[in-house]
Coordinates of C-alpha atoms (C1' of nucleotides) in Angstrom, one line a residue:
Chain A
M27 CA 63.1 1.7 58.0
N28 CA 65.8 -0.9 57.6
K29 CA 64.2 -3.3 60.0
Y30 CA 61.5 -3.9 57.5
M31 CA 63.9 -4.8 54.7
K32 CA 63.2 -8.5 55.0
I33 CA 59.5 -7.9 54.6
F34 CA 60.0 -5.6 51.7
K35 CA 62.1 -8.1 50.0
E36 CA 59.4 -10.7 50.3
T37 CA 56.8 -8.3 49.0
S38 CA 56.1 -9.0 45.4
L39 CA 56.1 -5.2 44.6
F40 CA 59.8 -5.3 44.9
K41 CA 60.4 -8.7 43.4
G42 CA 63.9 -9.0 42.1
F43 CA 65.1 -5.8 43.6
S44 CA 68.3 -5.3 45.5
E45 CA 68.2 -3.6 48.9
Q46 CA 69.7 -0.5 47.3
E47 CA 66.9 -0.5 44.7
I48 CA 64.2 -1.0 47.3
L49 CA 65.4 2.0 49.4
Q50 CA 65.6 4.1 46.2
S51 CA 62.1 3.1 45.3
L52 CA 60.7 3.8 48.7
A53 CA 62.2 7.2 48.7
C54 CA 60.9 8.0 45.3
L55 CA 57.4 6.6 45.8
N56 CA 57.0 8.2 49.2
G57 CA 56.6 4.8 50.6
N58 CA 55.9 4.5 54.3
S59 CA 54.2 1.8 56.3
R60 CA 51.7 2.0 59.1
I61 CA 50.5 -0.5 61.7
Y62 CA 46.8 -0.9 62.4
R63 CA 45.2 -2.5 65.4
K64 CA 42.6 -5.2 65.0
K65 CA 39.3 -3.8 63.8
E66 CA 40.8 -0.4 63.1
I67 CA 39.4 1.3 60.0
I68 CA 41.8 1.8 57.2
F69 CA 39.6 3.9 55.0
N70 CA 35.9 4.1 54.2
K71 CA 34.0 4.3 51.1
E72 CA 33.7 8.1 50.8
D73 CA 37.5 8.6 51.0
R74 CA 39.5 9.6 48.0
L75 CA 42.8 7.7 47.9
H76 CA 46.1 9.1 46.9
S77 CA 48.0 6.0 47.7
I78 CA 47.7 2.3 47.2
G79 CA 48.7 -0.1 49.9
I80 CA 50.6 -3.4 50.0
V81 CA 49.8 -5.6 52.9
L82 CA 53.1 -6.3 54.7
D83 CA 51.6 -8.3 57.5
G84 CA 48.2 -9.4 58.8
T85 CA 44.8 -9.7 57.3
L86 CA 42.2 -7.2 56.3
F87 CA 38.7 -7.2 55.0
I88 CA 37.2 -5.2 52.2
S89 CA 33.5 -4.7 52.8
K90 CA 30.6 -2.6 51.9
E91 CA 27.0 -2.0 53.0
D92 CA 24.2 -2.8 50.6
L93 CA 21.2 -0.6 50.1
G94 CA 19.5 -2.2 53.1
G95 CA 22.4 -1.5 55.4
V96 CA 23.6 -5.1 55.5
R97 CA 27.4 -5.4 55.5
L98 CA 28.9 -7.5 52.7
I99 CA 32.4 -8.8 52.7
F100 CA 34.0 -8.4 49.3
S101 CA 37.3 -10.0 50.0
E102 CA 39.9 -10.9 52.5
L103 CA 43.4 -9.6 51.9
I104 CA 46.5 -11.3 53.2
T105 CA 50.2 -10.5 53.3
G106 CA 51.5 -9.5 49.9
E107 CA 48.2 -8.3 48.3
V108 CA 47.3 -4.9 47.1
I109 CA 44.6 -2.6 48.5
G110 CA 43.1 0.4 47.0
E111 CA 44.4 -0.3 43.5
T112 CA 41.1 1.0 42.1
A113 CA 42.4 4.5 42.8
L114 CA 45.0 4.0 40.1
R115 CA 42.2 4.8 37.6
G116 CA 43.1 8.4 38.6
N117 CA 39.6 9.9 38.4
D118 CA 39.7 11.0 42.0
Q119 CA 36.4 9.3 42.8
P120 CA 35.6 8.0 46.3
V121 CA 36.8 4.4 46.6
G122 CA 33.4 3.0 47.1
Y123 CA 34.2 0.3 49.7
D124 CA 35.4 0.2 53.2
A125 CA 38.7 -1.4 54.5
A126 CA 39.3 -2.5 58.0
A127 CA 42.0 -4.6 59.8
A128 CA 40.7 -8.1 60.4
T129 CA 43.8 -8.8 62.6
A130 CA 46.5 -6.4 63.6
C131 CA 48.2 -5.6 60.4
E132 CA 50.8 -3.5 58.6
I133 CA 50.5 -1.8 55.3
L134 CA 53.0 -0.1 53.1
F135 CA 51.5 2.9 51.2
I136 CA 53.0 4.3 48.1
R137 CA 51.8 7.5 46.4
I138 CA 49.9 7.1 43.2
D139 CA 51.0 10.2 41.4
R140 CA 54.5 9.0 41.3
L141 CA 53.4 6.0 39.4
V142 CA 50.7 7.2 37.0
R143 CA 51.9 10.8 36.4
P144 CA 55.6 10.4 36.1
D145 CA 57.5 13.4 35.2
Q146 CA 61.2 13.8 34.3
T147 CA 62.2 13.3 37.9
A148 CA 60.4 10.0 38.1
C149 CA 62.0 6.9 39.5
S150 CA 64.3 5.0 37.2
L151 CA 62.8 1.9 38.5
R152 CA 59.3 2.8 37.7
G153 CA 59.0 0.3 34.8
R154 CA 59.9 -2.6 36.9
I155 CA 57.6 -1.5 39.7
I156 CA 54.7 -1.2 37.2
E157 CA 55.4 -4.7 36.0
N158 CA 55.4 -6.1 39.6
L159 CA 52.2 -4.2 40.3
F160 CA 50.8 -5.6 37.1
N161 CA 51.3 -9.1 38.6
L162 CA 49.7 -8.1 41.8
L163 CA 46.7 -6.8 39.8
L164 CA 46.5 -10.2 38.0
R165 CA 46.2 -11.9 41.4
K166 CA 43.6 -9.5 42.5
N167 CA 41.8 -10.2 39.2
E168 CA 41.9 -13.9 40.0
A169 CA 40.4 -13.3 43.5
L170 CA 37.6 -11.3 42.0
Y171 CA 36.8 -14.0 39.5
R172 CA 36.7 -16.6 42.3
K173 CA 34.4 -14.5 44.4
L174 CA 32.1 -13.9 41.5
D175 CA 32.2 -17.6 40.8
I176 CA 30.9 -18.2 44.4
V177 CA 28.2 -15.6 44.6
T178 CA 26.7 -16.2 41.2
H179 CA 25.6 -19.6 42.4
K180 CA 22.0 -19.4 43.3
N181 CA 21.7 -21.8 46.1
L182 CA 23.4 -21.9 49.4
R183 CA 24.9 -25.3 49.3
A184 CA 26.6 -24.7 46.0
R185 CA 28.2 -21.5 47.4
I186 CA 29.4 -23.2 50.5
V187 CA 30.8 -26.2 48.6
H188 CA 32.6 -23.9 46.2
Y189 CA 34.1 -21.9 49.0
L190 CA 35.2 -24.9 51.1
Q191 CA 36.7 -26.6 48.1
F192 CA 38.7 -23.6 47.3
Q193 CA 40.0 -23.4 50.9
A194 CA 40.9 -27.1 50.8
E195 CA 42.9 -26.6 47.6
K196 CA 44.6 -23.6 49.0
N197 CA 45.7 -25.6 52.0
R198 CA 46.3 -28.7 49.9
S199 CA 44.4 -30.7 52.5
P200 CA 40.8 -31.7 53.2
V201 CA 41.3 -30.4 56.7
F202 CA 41.7 -26.6 57.1
T203 CA 40.9 -23.6 59.1
I204 CA 39.0 -20.7 57.6
P205 CA 39.8 -17.0 58.4
F206 CA 36.2 -16.1 59.0
T207 CA 33.8 -16.3 61.9
R208 CA 30.3 -17.7 60.9
E209 CA 29.0 -14.2 60.6
E210 CA 31.9 -13.1 58.4
L211 CA 31.6 -16.1 56.3
A212 CA 27.9 -15.4 55.8
H213 CA 28.8 -11.9 54.7
Y214 CA 31.4 -13.2 52.4
L215 CA 29.0 -15.7 50.8
S216 CA 26.4 -13.0 50.8
V217 CA 23.8 -15.1 52.7
D218 CA 22.1 -15.1 56.1
R219 CA 24.0 -16.3 59.0
S220 CA 21.3 -18.6 60.4
A221 CA 20.6 -20.0 57.0
L222 CA 24.3 -20.7 56.7
S223 CA 24.4 -22.5 60.0
R224 CA 21.3 -24.5 59.0
E225 CA 22.7 -25.6 55.7
L226 CA 26.1 -26.5 57.2
G227 CA 24.2 -28.6 59.7
R228 CA 22.4 -30.4 56.9
M229 CA 25.7 -30.9 55.0
K230 CA 27.2 -32.4 58.2
A231 CA 24.3 -34.7 58.5
A232 CA 24.6 -35.7 54.9
G233 CA 28.3 -36.6 55.4
I234 CA 29.6 -34.0 53.0
V235 CA 31.6 -32.1 55.6
D236 CA 32.6 -32.1 59.2
Y237 CA 33.5 -29.1 61.2
S238 CA 33.8 -27.5 64.6
R239 CA 34.0 -23.8 64.9
N240 CA 36.2 -22.7 62.0
T241 CA 38.0 -25.9 61.4
F242 CA 36.6 -27.9 58.5
R243 CA 37.1 -31.3 57.0
L244 CA 35.8 -32.0 53.5
L245 CA 34.7 -35.6 53.4
Q246 CA 34.2 -36.0 49.7
S247 CA 37.7 -36.0 48.3
E248 CA 36.8 -33.5 45.5
F249 CA 39.3 -31.1 46.9
I250 CA 41.8 -32.1 44.3
E251 CA 40.0 -30.4 41.5
S252 CA 40.9 -27.1 40.0
P253 CA 39.4 -23.9 41.4
F254 CA 38.1 -23.1 38.0
K255 CA 35.9 -25.9 36.8
Chain B
M25 CA 47.3 -5.5 7.9
N26 CA 47.5 -1.8 7.2
K27 CA 43.8 -1.4 6.8
Y28 CA 43.4 -2.0 10.5
M29 CA 45.8 0.7 11.5
K30 CA 43.0 3.1 12.4
I31 CA 41.5 0.5 14.8
F32 CA 44.9 -0.3 16.3
K33 CA 45.6 3.3 17.0
E34 CA 42.3 3.6 18.9
T35 CA 43.1 0.5 20.8
S36 CA 44.3 1.3 24.3
L37 CA 46.9 -1.4 24.0
F38 CA 48.9 0.8 21.7
K39 CA 48.0 4.1 23.3
G40 CA 50.6 6.7 22.4
F41 CA 52.3 4.6 19.8
S42 CA 53.3 5.7 16.3
E43 CA 52.3 3.6 13.3
Q44 CA 55.8 2.5 13.0
E45 CA 55.8 1.3 16.7
I46 CA 52.5 -0.4 16.3
L47 CA 53.7 -2.4 13.3
Q48 CA 56.9 -3.3 15.2
S49 CA 54.9 -4.4 18.2
L50 CA 52.5 -6.5 16.2
A51 CA 55.4 -8.3 14.6
C52 CA 57.1 -8.9 17.8
L53 CA 54.0 -10.0 19.7
N54 CA 52.8 -12.2 16.9
G55 CA 49.7 -10.1 16.7
N56 CA 47.0 -11.1 14.4
S57 CA 43.3 -10.5 14.3
R58 CA 40.4 -12.7 13.6
I59 CA 36.8 -12.1 12.7
Y60 CA 34.0 -14.1 14.4
R61 CA 30.4 -14.5 13.3
K62 CA 27.6 -13.8 15.8
K63 CA 27.3 -16.7 18.3
E64 CA 30.6 -18.2 17.3
I65 CA 32.6 -19.7 20.1
I66 CA 35.9 -18.0 20.8
F67 CA 37.1 -20.5 23.4
N68 CA 35.6 -22.7 26.0
K69 CA 36.5 -23.3 29.6
E70 CA 38.8 -26.3 29.1
D71 CA 41.0 -24.5 26.7
R72 CA 44.5 -23.4 27.7
L73 CA 45.2 -20.0 26.2
H74 CA 48.6 -18.9 24.8
S75 CA 47.3 -15.5 23.7
I76 CA 45.3 -12.7 25.1
G77 CA 42.8 -10.8 23.0
I78 CA 41.9 -7.2 22.5
V79 CA 38.4 -6.6 21.2
L80 CA 38.8 -4.5 18.1
D81 CA 35.2 -4.5 17.2
G82 CA 31.9 -5.9 18.3
T83 CA 30.7 -7.4 21.6
L84 CA 31.2 -10.7 23.2
F85 CA 30.0 -12.5 26.3
I86 CA 32.1 -14.3 29.0
S87 CA 29.9 -16.9 30.5
K88 CA 30.0 -20.1 32.5
E89 CA 27.8 -22.9 33.5
D90 CA 27.2 -23.4 37.2
L91 CA 27.1 -26.9 38.8
G92 CA 23.4 -27.2 37.9
G93 CA 24.2 -26.6 34.2
V94 CA 22.6 -23.1 34.3
R95 CA 24.5 -20.6 32.1
L96 CA 25.7 -17.5 33.9
I97 CA 27.0 -14.4 32.1
F98 CA 30.1 -13.0 33.8
S99 CA 30.5 -10.0 31.7
E100 CA 29.9 -8.3 28.4
L101 CA 33.0 -7.1 26.6
I102 CA 33.0 -4.2 24.1
T103 CA 35.5 -2.7 21.8
G104 CA 38.8 -1.9 23.5
E105 CA 38.6 -4.4 26.3
V106 CA 40.8 -7.4 27.1
I107 CA 39.8 -11.0 26.9
G108 CA 41.6 -14.0 28.4
E109 CA 43.9 -11.9 30.6
T110 CA 43.7 -14.5 33.3
A111 CA 46.1 -16.6 31.2
L112 CA 48.8 -14.1 32.0
R113 CA 49.1 -15.7 35.3
G114 CA 51.1 -18.2 33.4
N115 CA 50.2 -21.4 35.2
D116 CA 48.9 -23.0 32.0
Q117 CA 45.6 -23.9 33.6
P118 CA 42.3 -24.1 31.6
V119 CA 40.8 -20.7 31.5
G120 CA 37.7 -21.7 33.3
Y121 CA 35.1 -19.7 31.4
D122 CA 33.6 -19.6 27.9
A123 CA 33.7 -16.8 25.5
A124 CA 31.4 -16.3 22.5
A125 CA 30.7 -13.6 20.0
A126 CA 27.5 -11.7 21.1
T127 CA 27.6 -9.8 17.8
A128 CA 29.9 -10.2 14.9
C129 CA 33.3 -9.2 16.2
E130 CA 36.9 -8.9 15.6
I131 CA 39.7 -9.7 18.1
L132 CA 43.4 -9.1 18.0
F133 CA 45.4 -11.8 19.6
I134 CA 48.9 -11.4 21.0
R135 CA 51.1 -14.1 22.3
I136 CA 51.6 -14.2 26.0
D137 CA 55.1 -15.7 26.1
R138 CA 56.4 -12.6 24.4
L139 CA 55.1 -10.5 27.2
V140 CA 55.8 -12.5 30.4
R141 CA 58.9 -14.5 29.4
P142 CA 60.9 -11.9 27.6
D143 CA 64.3 -12.9 26.5
Q144 CA 67.1 -10.9 25.0
T145 CA 65.2 -10.7 21.7
A146 CA 62.1 -9.2 23.3
C147 CA 60.4 -6.1 22.0
S148 CA 62.0 -2.9 22.9
L149 CA 58.5 -1.6 23.4
R150 CA 57.6 -4.2 25.9
G151 CA 57.6 -1.8 28.9
R152 CA 55.1 0.5 27.3
I153 CA 52.9 -2.3 26.2
I154 CA 52.9 -3.7 29.8
E155 CA 51.9 -0.3 31.0
N156 CA 49.0 0.0 28.6
L157 CA 48.0 -3.6 29.5
F158 CA 48.1 -2.5 33.1
N159 CA 45.5 0.1 32.4
L160 CA 43.3 -2.4 30.6
L161 CA 43.6 -4.7 33.6
L162 CA 42.5 -1.8 35.9
R163 CA 39.4 -1.3 33.8
K164 CA 38.7 -5.0 33.8
N165 CA 39.0 -5.1 37.6
E166 CA 36.6 -2.2 37.8
A167 CA 34.1 -4.1 35.8
L168 CA 34.5 -7.1 38.1
Y169 CA 33.9 -4.9 41.1
R170 CA 30.8 -3.6 39.6
K171 CA 29.5 -7.0 38.7
L172 CA 30.2 -8.2 42.3
D173 CA 28.4 -5.2 43.6
I174 CA 25.4 -6.2 41.7
V175 CA 25.2 -9.9 42.4
T176 CA 26.0 -9.6 46.1
H177 CA 22.7 -7.8 46.6
K178 CA 20.3 -10.4 47.9
N179 CA 17.0 -9.3 46.5
L180 CA 16.0 -9.0 42.9
R181 CA 14.9 -5.4 42.8
A182 CA 18.1 -4.1 44.3
R183 CA 20.1 -5.9 41.6
I184 CA 17.9 -4.6 38.9
V185 CA 18.1 -1.0 40.1
H186 CA 21.8 -1.2 40.5
Y187 CA 22.2 -2.5 37.0
L188 CA 19.9 0.1 35.4
Q189 CA 21.4 3.0 37.3
F190 CA 24.8 2.0 36.0
Q191 CA 23.5 1.8 32.5
A192 CA 21.9 5.2 32.8
E193 CA 25.2 6.7 34.1
K194 CA 27.1 5.0 31.3
N195 CA 24.7 6.6 28.8
R196 CA 24.5 9.9 30.7
S197 CA 20.7 9.7 30.2
P198 CA 17.8 8.1 32.0
V199 CA 16.7 6.6 28.7
F200 CA 19.0 3.9 27.3
T201 CA 19.1 0.6 25.5
I202 CA 20.7 -2.4 27.2
P203 CA 22.8 -4.9 25.3
F204 CA 21.0 -8.0 26.7
T205 CA 17.9 -9.8 25.9
R206 CA 15.7 -10.6 28.9
E207 CA 17.2 -14.0 29.2
E208 CA 20.8 -12.7 29.0
L209 CA 20.0 -10.0 31.5
A210 CA 18.7 -12.7 33.8
H211 CA 21.9 -14.7 33.4
Y212 CA 24.0 -11.6 34.0
L213 CA 22.1 -10.7 37.2
S214 CA 22.1 -14.4 38.1
V215 CA 18.4 -14.6 38.6
D216 CA 15.5 -16.5 36.9
R217 CA 14.1 -15.0 33.8
S218 CA 10.5 -15.2 34.7
A219 CA 11.2 -13.7 38.2
L220 CA 13.0 -10.9 36.4
S221 CA 10.0 -10.2 34.2
R222 CA 7.7 -10.3 37.1
E223 CA 9.8 -7.9 39.2
L224 CA 10.3 -5.6 36.2
G225 CA 6.5 -5.6 35.9
R226 CA 6.1 -4.6 39.5
M227 CA 8.7 -1.9 39.1
K228 CA 6.8 -0.5 36.1
A229 CA 3.6 -0.5 38.1
A230 CA 5.3 1.2 41.0
G231 CA 6.5 4.0 38.6
I232 CA 10.2 3.3 39.1
V233 CA 11.0 2.4 35.6
D234 CA 9.4 2.3 32.2
Y235 CA 10.5 0.0 29.4
S236 CA 9.7 -1.8 26.2
R237 CA 11.9 -4.6 25.1
N238 CA 15.4 -3.5 25.8
T239 CA 14.9 0.2 25.9
F240 CA 14.5 1.6 29.4
R241 CA 13.7 4.8 31.1
L242 CA 14.5 5.4 34.8
L243 CA 11.8 7.5 36.3
Q244 CA 13.5 8.4 39.5
S245 CA 16.3 10.7 38.5
E246 CA 18.9 9.0 40.7
F247 CA 20.9 8.3 37.6
I248 CA 23.3 11.1 38.3
E249 CA 24.9 9.3 41.1
S250 CA 28.3 7.6 41.1
P251 CA 28.5 4.0 40.1
F252 CA 30.2 3.3 43.4
K253 CA 28.0 4.5 46.2
Chain C
dA9 C1' 2.9 -13.4 3.2
dA10 C1' 3.3 -17.7 5.5
dA11 C1' 6.0 -20.3 8.5
dT12 C1' 9.2 -20.9 12.0
dT13 C1' 11.9 -19.4 15.6
dT14 C1' 13.1 -16.4 19.2
dC15 C1' 11.7 -13.5 22.8
dC16 C1' 8.9 -11.9 26.5
dG17 C1' 5.2 -11.8 29.9
dT18 C1' 2.1 -14.4 33.0
dT19 C1' 0.7 -17.5 36.5
dG20 C1' 0.4 -21.4 40.0
dC21 C1' 3.1 -24.0 43.0
dC22 C1' 6.3 -24.6 46.5
dA23 C1' 11.3 -24.8 48.1
dT24 C1' 14.9 -22.0 49.6
dG25 C1' 16.5 -19.1 52.6
dG26 C1' 15.8 -14.4 55.0
dC27 C1' 14.4 -12.7 59.6
dA28 C1' 13.8 -12.6 64.4
dA29 C1' 14.4 -14.3 68.7
dC30 C1' 16.3 -17.3 71.9
dA31 C1' 19.7 -20.5 74.2
dG32 C1' 23.9 -22.7 75.2
dG33 C1' 28.9 -22.7 75.0
dA34 C1' 33.5 -20.6 74.6
dG35 C1' 36.6 -17.3 76.0
dG36 C1' 38.0 -13.2 78.1
dT37 C1' 38.2 -10.1 82.2
dG38 C1' 37.8 -8.4 86.9
Chain D
dC22 C1' 35.3 -18.0 90.4
dA23 C1' 31.8 -15.0 88.7
dC24 C1' 30.4 -12.2 85.2
dC25 C1' 30.0 -10.6 80.7
dT26 C1' 30.5 -10.7 75.9
dC27 C1' 30.9 -12.9 71.7
dC28 C1' 30.1 -16.7 68.8
dT29 C1' 27.2 -20.4 67.0
dG30 C1' 23.3 -23.3 66.6
dT31 C1' 18.2 -23.8 66.5
dT32 C1' 13.6 -23.1 65.2
dG33 C1' 9.1 -21.1 63.5
dC34 C1' 7.2 -18.1 60.3
dC35 C1' 6.6 -16.5 55.8
dA36 C1' 8.3 -13.6 51.7
dT37 C1' 11.1 -14.0 47.8
dG38 C1' 12.0 -15.9 43.9
dG39 C1' 13.0 -20.5 41.3
dC40 C1' 10.7 -23.7 38.2
dA41 C1' 7.6 -25.2 34.7
dA42 C1' 4.4 -24.5 31.4
dC43 C1' 1.8 -21.8 28.3
dG44 C1' 0.5 -18.1 25.0
dG45 C1' 1.1 -14.3 22.4
dA46 C1' 4.2 -10.9 20.2
dA47 C1' 8.1 -9.9 17.5
dA48 C1' 11.5 -11.1 14.4
dT49 C1' 13.7 -13.9 11.1
dT50 C1' 13.4 -17.1 7.3
dT51 C1' 11.6 -19.0 3.1

DNA sequence: AAATTTCCGTTGCCATGGCAACAGGAGGTG
DNA sequence: CACCTCCTGTTGCCATGGCAACGGAAATTT
């Protein structure tokens, strides 16, 4: 387990912890990590989770099928983010969404009952872990707001612009590479792939954006603005 | 301040606290409440928040204008929910959304710096407050997931059905009253009001739903299902 | 009760974008 | 190199739903 210490230290769940404390926490929370191959399913929507996960490495997608069987990508999770935190509600309901590895990835799972139903033998570090988890939840919250912000826009161009601007801000540059294929981006923006291609073509013709495959360049320098506007 | 004790006790922020502890927390967190009249603005998107709020009574709407100036309703907050929690991120950015009283309401504000930048004089109860806040955040995230679930559906009818089913579940009955006017519902579902009316009319004709004003009856008894499906 | 305002339904017009089907290019594999 | 698969762009067709404008019902005010 020691070979992961570096990763654990960088994980915001153990922010401010000493090695000693990390080992203690892992033991107490039943923490163990698992590696997934690309495209491997992590869980699906009927599953009832007893652990939450922290992405130690790699990228994964949270997705869901709508009533018509069309797959919609809720969000993309990268290193350091939480997965399955909805299970902390503790009502033992099915999660309601699917998770799969977008790239090869590694996830640290910790048992929920040790966190939410602490008994006298609970970890002494529980308070600090909850607080770190709290910050992870805040970040998740932010991502949800951003996603909502995108998909509530009615027309396609507004969604695309919003998404691209956010990516530009994240990369602090008008040139950036996105983590999605066209089809995945369409699922993320909740639009049709061909319509997306068409609109991107129009935007390129209009001089708003330039791109090739998944490398983009925003030509209006609006990328400086805040993600919330 | 004592006359609010009953409300505070019911507020999940102080779950499990004694009166003594509540008073102590309020003093330490600079907690004070304020009453708003219906339609009164609580804050708007340019504001930088230094407090988060807990809704003690009434209902309020979180909304936002899209690039075209159309108002979109993010969410409806009821008694016991948090408002402005995004400010806990602590980057001192504008909040990015507007909040207004949907009905007359009362909000308890507590200062953020006492929570996130605790010094030696910080509340002894801080840990427990964070934990309660953690649970409030979980609920908030749940609401965001649900909203996302609704608006990622491409067609109008699917959005409406999703929304109505959730309301039916919440009320544990196929007959229920929604908190929105038609226009507000349209903003919440992120669709056009007239299109919403038209589709509702079709659904009534198809025997899926019956309604008058904002009282609805779902005629297919699918309302038993889980909100996450 | 009269007046005013808010709310809701209706309808015609037409743009946006979903759908399906195909084609070319990139990259991977034998 | 040849073959195959995956990814992306393109285009025609047409349904969905956005927009605008109106009228009547309900609610609120005076």
